[in-house]
Every structure is written in C-alpha cells, then in structure tokens.
PDB file of C-alpha atoms in Angstrom:
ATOM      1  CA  UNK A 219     -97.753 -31.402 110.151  1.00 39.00           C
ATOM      2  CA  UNK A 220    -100.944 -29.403 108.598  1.00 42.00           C
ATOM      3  CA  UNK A 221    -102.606 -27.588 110.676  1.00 51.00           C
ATOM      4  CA  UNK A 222    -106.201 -27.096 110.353  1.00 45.00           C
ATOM      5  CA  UNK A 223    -107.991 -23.536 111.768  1.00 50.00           C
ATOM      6  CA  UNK A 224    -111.684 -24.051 112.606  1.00 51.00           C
ATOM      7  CA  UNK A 225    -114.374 -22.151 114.061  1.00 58.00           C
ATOM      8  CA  UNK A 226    -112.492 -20.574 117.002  1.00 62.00           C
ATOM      9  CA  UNK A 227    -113.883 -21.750 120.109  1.00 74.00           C
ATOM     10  CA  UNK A 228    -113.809 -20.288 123.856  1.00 78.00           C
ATOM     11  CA  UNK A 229    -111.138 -22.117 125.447  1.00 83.00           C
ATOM     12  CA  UNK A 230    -109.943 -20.656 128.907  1.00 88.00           C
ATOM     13  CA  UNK A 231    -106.969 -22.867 129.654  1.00 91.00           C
ATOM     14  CA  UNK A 232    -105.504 -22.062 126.139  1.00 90.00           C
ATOM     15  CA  UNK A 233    -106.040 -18.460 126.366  1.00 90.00           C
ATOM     16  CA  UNK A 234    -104.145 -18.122 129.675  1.00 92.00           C
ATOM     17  CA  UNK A 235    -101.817 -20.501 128.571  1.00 93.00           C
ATOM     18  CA  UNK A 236    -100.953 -18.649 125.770  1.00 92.00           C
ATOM     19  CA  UNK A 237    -100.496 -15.499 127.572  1.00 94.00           C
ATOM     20  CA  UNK A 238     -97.847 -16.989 130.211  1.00 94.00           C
ATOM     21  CA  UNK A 239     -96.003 -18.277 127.318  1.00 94.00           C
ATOM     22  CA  UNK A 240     -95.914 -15.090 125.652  1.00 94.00           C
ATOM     23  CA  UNK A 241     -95.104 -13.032 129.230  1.00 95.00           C
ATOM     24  CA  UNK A 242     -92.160 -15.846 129.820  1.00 95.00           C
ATOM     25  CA  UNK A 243     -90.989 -15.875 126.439  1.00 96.00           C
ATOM     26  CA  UNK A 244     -90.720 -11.974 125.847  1.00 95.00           C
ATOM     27  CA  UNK A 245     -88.804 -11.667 129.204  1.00 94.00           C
ATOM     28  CA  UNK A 246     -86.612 -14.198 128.520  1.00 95.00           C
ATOM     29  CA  UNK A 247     -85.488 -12.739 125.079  1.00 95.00           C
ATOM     30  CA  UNK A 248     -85.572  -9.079 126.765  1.00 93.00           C
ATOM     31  CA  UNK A 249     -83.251 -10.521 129.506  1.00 92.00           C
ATOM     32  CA  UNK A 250     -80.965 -12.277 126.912  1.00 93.00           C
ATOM     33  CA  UNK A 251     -80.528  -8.978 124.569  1.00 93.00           C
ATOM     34  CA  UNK A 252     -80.371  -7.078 127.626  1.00 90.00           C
ATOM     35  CA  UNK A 253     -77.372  -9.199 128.841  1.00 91.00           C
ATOM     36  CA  UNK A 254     -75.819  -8.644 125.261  1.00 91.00           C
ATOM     37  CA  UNK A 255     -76.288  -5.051 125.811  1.00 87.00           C
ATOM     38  CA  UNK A 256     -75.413  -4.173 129.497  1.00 84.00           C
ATOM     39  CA  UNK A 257     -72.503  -7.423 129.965  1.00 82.00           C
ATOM     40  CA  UNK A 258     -73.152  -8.579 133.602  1.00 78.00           C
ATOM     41  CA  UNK A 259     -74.566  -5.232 134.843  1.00 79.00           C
ATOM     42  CA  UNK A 260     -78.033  -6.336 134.521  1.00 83.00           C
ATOM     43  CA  UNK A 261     -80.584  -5.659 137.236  1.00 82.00           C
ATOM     44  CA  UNK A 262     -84.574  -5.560 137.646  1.00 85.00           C
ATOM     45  CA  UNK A 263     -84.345  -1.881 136.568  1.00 81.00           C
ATOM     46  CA  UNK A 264     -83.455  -2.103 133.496  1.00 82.00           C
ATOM     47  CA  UNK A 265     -86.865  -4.441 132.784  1.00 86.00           C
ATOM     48  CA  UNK A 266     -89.170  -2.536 134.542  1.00 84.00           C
ATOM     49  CA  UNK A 267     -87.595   0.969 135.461  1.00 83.00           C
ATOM     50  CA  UNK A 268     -89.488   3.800 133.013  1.00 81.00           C
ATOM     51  CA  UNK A 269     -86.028   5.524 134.410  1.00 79.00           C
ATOM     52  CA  UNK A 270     -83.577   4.134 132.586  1.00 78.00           C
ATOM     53  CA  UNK A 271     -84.498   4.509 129.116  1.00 75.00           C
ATOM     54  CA  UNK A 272     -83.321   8.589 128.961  1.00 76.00           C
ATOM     55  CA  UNK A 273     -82.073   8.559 125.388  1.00 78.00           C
ATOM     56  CA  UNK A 274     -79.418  11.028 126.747  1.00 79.00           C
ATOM     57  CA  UNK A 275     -77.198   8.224 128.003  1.00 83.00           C
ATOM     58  CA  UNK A 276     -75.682   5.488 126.607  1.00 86.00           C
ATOM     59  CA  UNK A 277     -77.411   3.217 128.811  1.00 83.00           C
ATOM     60  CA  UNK A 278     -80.791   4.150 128.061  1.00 84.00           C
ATOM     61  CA  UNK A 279     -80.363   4.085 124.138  1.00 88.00           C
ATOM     62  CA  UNK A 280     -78.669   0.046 125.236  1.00 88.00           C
ATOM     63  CA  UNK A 281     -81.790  -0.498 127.385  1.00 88.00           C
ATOM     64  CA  UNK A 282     -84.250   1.288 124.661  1.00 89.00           C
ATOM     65  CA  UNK A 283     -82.413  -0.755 121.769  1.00 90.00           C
ATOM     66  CA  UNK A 284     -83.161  -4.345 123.692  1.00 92.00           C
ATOM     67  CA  UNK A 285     -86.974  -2.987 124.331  1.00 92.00           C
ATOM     68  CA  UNK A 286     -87.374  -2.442 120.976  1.00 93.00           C
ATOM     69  CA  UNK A 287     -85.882  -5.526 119.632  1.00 95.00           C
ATOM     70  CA  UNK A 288     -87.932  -7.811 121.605  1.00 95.00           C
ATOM     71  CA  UNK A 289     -90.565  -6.749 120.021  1.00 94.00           C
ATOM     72  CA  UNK A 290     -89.272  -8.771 116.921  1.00 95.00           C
ATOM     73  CA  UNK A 291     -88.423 -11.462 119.142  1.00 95.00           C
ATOM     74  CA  UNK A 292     -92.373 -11.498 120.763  1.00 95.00           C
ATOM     75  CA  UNK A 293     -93.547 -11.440 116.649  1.00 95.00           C
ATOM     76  CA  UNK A 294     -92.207 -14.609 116.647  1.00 94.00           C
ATOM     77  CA  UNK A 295     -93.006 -15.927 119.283  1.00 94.00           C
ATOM     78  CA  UNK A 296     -97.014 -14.909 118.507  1.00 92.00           C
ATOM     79  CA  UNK A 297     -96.394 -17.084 115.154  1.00 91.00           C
ATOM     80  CA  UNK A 298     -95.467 -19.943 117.508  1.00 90.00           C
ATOM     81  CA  UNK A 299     -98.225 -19.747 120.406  1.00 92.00           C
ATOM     82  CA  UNK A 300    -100.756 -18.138 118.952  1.00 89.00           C
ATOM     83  CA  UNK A 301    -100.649 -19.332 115.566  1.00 84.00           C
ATOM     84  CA  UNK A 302    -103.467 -17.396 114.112  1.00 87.00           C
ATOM     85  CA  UNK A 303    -102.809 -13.753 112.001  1.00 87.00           C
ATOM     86  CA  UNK A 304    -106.164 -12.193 113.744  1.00 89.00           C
ATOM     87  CA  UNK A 305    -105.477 -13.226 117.295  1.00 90.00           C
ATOM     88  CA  UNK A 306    -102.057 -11.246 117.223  1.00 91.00           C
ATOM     89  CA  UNK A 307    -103.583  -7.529 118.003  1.00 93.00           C
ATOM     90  CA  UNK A 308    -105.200  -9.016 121.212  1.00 92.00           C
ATOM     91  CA  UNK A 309    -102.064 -11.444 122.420  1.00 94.00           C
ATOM     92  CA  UNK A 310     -99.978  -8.322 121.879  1.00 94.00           C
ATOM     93  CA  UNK A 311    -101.709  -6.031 123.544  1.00 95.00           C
ATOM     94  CA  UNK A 312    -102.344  -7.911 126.414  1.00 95.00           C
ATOM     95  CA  UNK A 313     -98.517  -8.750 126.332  1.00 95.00           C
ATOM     96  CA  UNK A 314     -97.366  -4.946 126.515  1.00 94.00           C
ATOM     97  CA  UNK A 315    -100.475  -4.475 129.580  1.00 95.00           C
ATOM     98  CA  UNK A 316     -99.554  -6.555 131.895  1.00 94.00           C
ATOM     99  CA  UNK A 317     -95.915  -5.053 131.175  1.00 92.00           C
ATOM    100  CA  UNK A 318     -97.272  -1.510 132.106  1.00 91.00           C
ATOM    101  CA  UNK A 319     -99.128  -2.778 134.889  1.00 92.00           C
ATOM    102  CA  UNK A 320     -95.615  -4.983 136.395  1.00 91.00           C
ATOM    103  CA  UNK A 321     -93.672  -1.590 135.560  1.00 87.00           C
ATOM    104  CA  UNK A 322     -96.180   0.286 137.456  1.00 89.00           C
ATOM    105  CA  UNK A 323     -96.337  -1.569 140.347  1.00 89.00           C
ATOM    106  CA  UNK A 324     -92.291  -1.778 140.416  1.00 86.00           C
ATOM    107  CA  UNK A 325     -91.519   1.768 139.930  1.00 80.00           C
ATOM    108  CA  UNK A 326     -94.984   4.171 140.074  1.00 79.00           C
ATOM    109  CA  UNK A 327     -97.052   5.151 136.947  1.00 81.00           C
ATOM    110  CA  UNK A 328     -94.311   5.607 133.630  1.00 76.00           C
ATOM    111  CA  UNK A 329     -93.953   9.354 133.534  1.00 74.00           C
ATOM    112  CA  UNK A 330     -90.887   9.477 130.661  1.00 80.00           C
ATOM    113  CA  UNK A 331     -91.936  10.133 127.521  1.00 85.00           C
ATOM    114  CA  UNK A 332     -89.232   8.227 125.799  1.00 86.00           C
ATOM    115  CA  UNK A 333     -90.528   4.812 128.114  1.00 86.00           C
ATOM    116  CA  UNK A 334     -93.994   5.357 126.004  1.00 89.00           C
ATOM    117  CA  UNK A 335     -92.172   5.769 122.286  1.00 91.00           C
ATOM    118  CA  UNK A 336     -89.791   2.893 123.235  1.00 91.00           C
ATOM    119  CA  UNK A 337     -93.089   0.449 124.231  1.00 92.00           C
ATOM    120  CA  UNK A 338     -95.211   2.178 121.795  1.00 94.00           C
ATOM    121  CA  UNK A 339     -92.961   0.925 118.842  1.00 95.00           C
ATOM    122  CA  UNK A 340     -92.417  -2.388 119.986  1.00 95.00           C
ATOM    123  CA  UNK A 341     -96.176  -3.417 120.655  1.00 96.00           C
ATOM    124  CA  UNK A 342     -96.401  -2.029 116.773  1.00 96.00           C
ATOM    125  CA  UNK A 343     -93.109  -4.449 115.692  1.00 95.00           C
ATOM    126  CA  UNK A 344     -94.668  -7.020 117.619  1.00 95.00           C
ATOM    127  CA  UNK A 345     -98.622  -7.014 116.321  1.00 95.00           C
ATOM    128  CA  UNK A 346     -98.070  -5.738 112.547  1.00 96.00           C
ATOM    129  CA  UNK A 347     -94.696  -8.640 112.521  1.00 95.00           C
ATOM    130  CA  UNK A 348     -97.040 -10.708 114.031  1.00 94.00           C
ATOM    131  CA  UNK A 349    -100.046 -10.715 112.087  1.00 94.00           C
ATOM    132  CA  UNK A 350     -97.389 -10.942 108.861  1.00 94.00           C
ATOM    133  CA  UNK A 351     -95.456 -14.449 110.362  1.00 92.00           C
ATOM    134  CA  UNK A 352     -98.858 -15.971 111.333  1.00 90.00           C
ATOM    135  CA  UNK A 353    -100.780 -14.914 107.847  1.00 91.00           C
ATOM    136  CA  UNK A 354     -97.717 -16.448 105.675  1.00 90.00           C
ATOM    137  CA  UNK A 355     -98.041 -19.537 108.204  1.00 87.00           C
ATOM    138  CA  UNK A 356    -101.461 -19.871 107.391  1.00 84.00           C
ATOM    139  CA  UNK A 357    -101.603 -19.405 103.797  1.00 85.00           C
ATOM    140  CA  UNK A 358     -99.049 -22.622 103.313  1.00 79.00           C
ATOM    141  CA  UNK A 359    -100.717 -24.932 101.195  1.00 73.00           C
ATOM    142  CA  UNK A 360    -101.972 -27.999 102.841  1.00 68.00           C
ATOM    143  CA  UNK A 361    -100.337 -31.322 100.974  1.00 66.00           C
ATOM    144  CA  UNK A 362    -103.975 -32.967 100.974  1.00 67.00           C
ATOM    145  CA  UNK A 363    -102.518 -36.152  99.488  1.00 62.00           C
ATOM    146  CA  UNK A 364    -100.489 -36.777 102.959  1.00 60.00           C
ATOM    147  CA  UNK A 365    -103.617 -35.830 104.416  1.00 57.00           C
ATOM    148  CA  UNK A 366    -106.154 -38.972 103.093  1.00 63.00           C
ATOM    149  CA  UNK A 367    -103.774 -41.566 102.177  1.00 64.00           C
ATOM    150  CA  UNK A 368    -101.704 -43.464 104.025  1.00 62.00           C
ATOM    151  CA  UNK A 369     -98.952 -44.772 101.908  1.00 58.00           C
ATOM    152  CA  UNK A 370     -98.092 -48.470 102.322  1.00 55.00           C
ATOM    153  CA  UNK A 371     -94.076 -49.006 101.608  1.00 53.00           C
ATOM    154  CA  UNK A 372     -95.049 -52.450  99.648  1.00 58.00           C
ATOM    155  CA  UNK A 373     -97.817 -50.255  97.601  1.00 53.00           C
ATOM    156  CA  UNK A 374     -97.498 -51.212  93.746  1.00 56.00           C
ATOM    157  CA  UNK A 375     -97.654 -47.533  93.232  1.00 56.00           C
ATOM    158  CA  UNK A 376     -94.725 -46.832  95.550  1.00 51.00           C
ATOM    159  CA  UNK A 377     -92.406 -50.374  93.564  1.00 51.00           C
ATOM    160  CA  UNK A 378     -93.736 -48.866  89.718  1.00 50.00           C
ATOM    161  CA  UNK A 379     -91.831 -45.179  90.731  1.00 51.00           C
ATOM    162  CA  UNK A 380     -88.637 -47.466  91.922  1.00 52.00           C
ATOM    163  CA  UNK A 381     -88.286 -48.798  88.934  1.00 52.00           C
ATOM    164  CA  UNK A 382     -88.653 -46.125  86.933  1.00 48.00           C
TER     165      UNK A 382
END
C-alpha cells in the first residue's frame, strides 16, 4: 500500500500515540534481549538501575550489550510508527527522556559514567538507523498505475496479455 506524506499537520492523539508505542515497544525488545542475556535472573534493575551497567563485571557488559542493542531494535521500530526520516531525532529523543526521567525516579539521578556512554550510543543507533530505515521507506517509488486504475479482471487489456 503507497503511502502518501503531506503537509504534516498537528495531531495530538497521534503524537502521544506514537510515543507509547515507541516506550512499549523499546521495553519489550530490551526485556526480551535482556532475558537472552541474564536467563531467568531478570529484575527491574537491570532496566532502570544506572548500577548495573559497571563494565567491570560480566553482568554489566550483558546488561550494557542489551541497552545498546535495543537501540537497533527502537530504529526499527521508528520506521514502523513514525514513518517519516525527519520525525526520528524528536521520537528518539523523547524515547531515551522519559527513560532518564523513569531511571531517575527508580534509582536517583544516573551518576555512572558508563550508564551515559551506554544510553548515549544507543539514542545515536536509534536516530541516525532511524532516519536511514524511514528515508529508504520513503524514497520507494510509488506504482502510480495501481494508484488511478482499477483493473477490471474481464478488461480486454487484461484477456490480450493472456493470450499472448
């Protein structure tokens, strides 16, 4: 189905939309790559704990290694919901703030350095992967003769190619 991108109008409902499917969507991949990481020792801690992503450990680099591939996981998922290459900087932002803000309010202000590099290169996976998935999707050519024309099965244009 072609798509068609217009004049971008203020829609409210569509906007918030959009940002509770991203929020659900990039926990629910964190929480699946986390479970591939950790097994079944998976708590809230390990989504919202600055704590726990010490590169000295072996969990931390586990937890670190799911943060950061989310952030290809939430590229996608901007390609999907938000659809639009120029849109992706502000839907990924906004993704990764109201992550500091739930991580704040679990745990206290993120003091570890290695919680800011960890966040800091998956926004950047997510908004530059982003903008890339959504400007291919939008450069697709549009097949303008499904577009007009409504193709009648009978058609003598459709019976001349069958016999061909």
């Amino acid at each position: 189905m072609p798509r068609f991108y217009g004049r971008g109008q203020w829609d409210p409902k569509l906007i918030s939309l959009q940002i509770t499917c991203m929020q659900c969507s990039h926990y629910l991949a964190l929480g699946v790559l986390l479970a591939v990481c950790h097994g079944q020792h998976l708590s809230l801690d390990q989504f919202f704990s600055y704590e726990l992503h010490a590169i000295e450990s072996v969990d931390g680099i586990k937890t670190s290694f799911a943060h950061i591939f989310t952030g290809f996981a939430s590229a996608i998922f901007l390609c999907y919901f938000v659809e639009r290459a120029k849109k992706c900087l502000d839907f990924g932002v906004t993704l990764y703030l109201i992550d500091l803000i739930i991580c704040w309010t679990y745990k206290g202000f993120p003091a570890s350095w290695s919680w800011w590099i960890v966040h800091g290169i998956a926004l950047v996976l997510t908004v530059v992967l982003g903008e890339y998935l959504c400007s291919r999707r939008e450069l697709e050519e549009i097949p303008m003769l499904d577009l007009f024309t409504r193709r009648n099965l009978n058609s003598p244009r459709k019976k001349s190619t069958q016999m061909d």
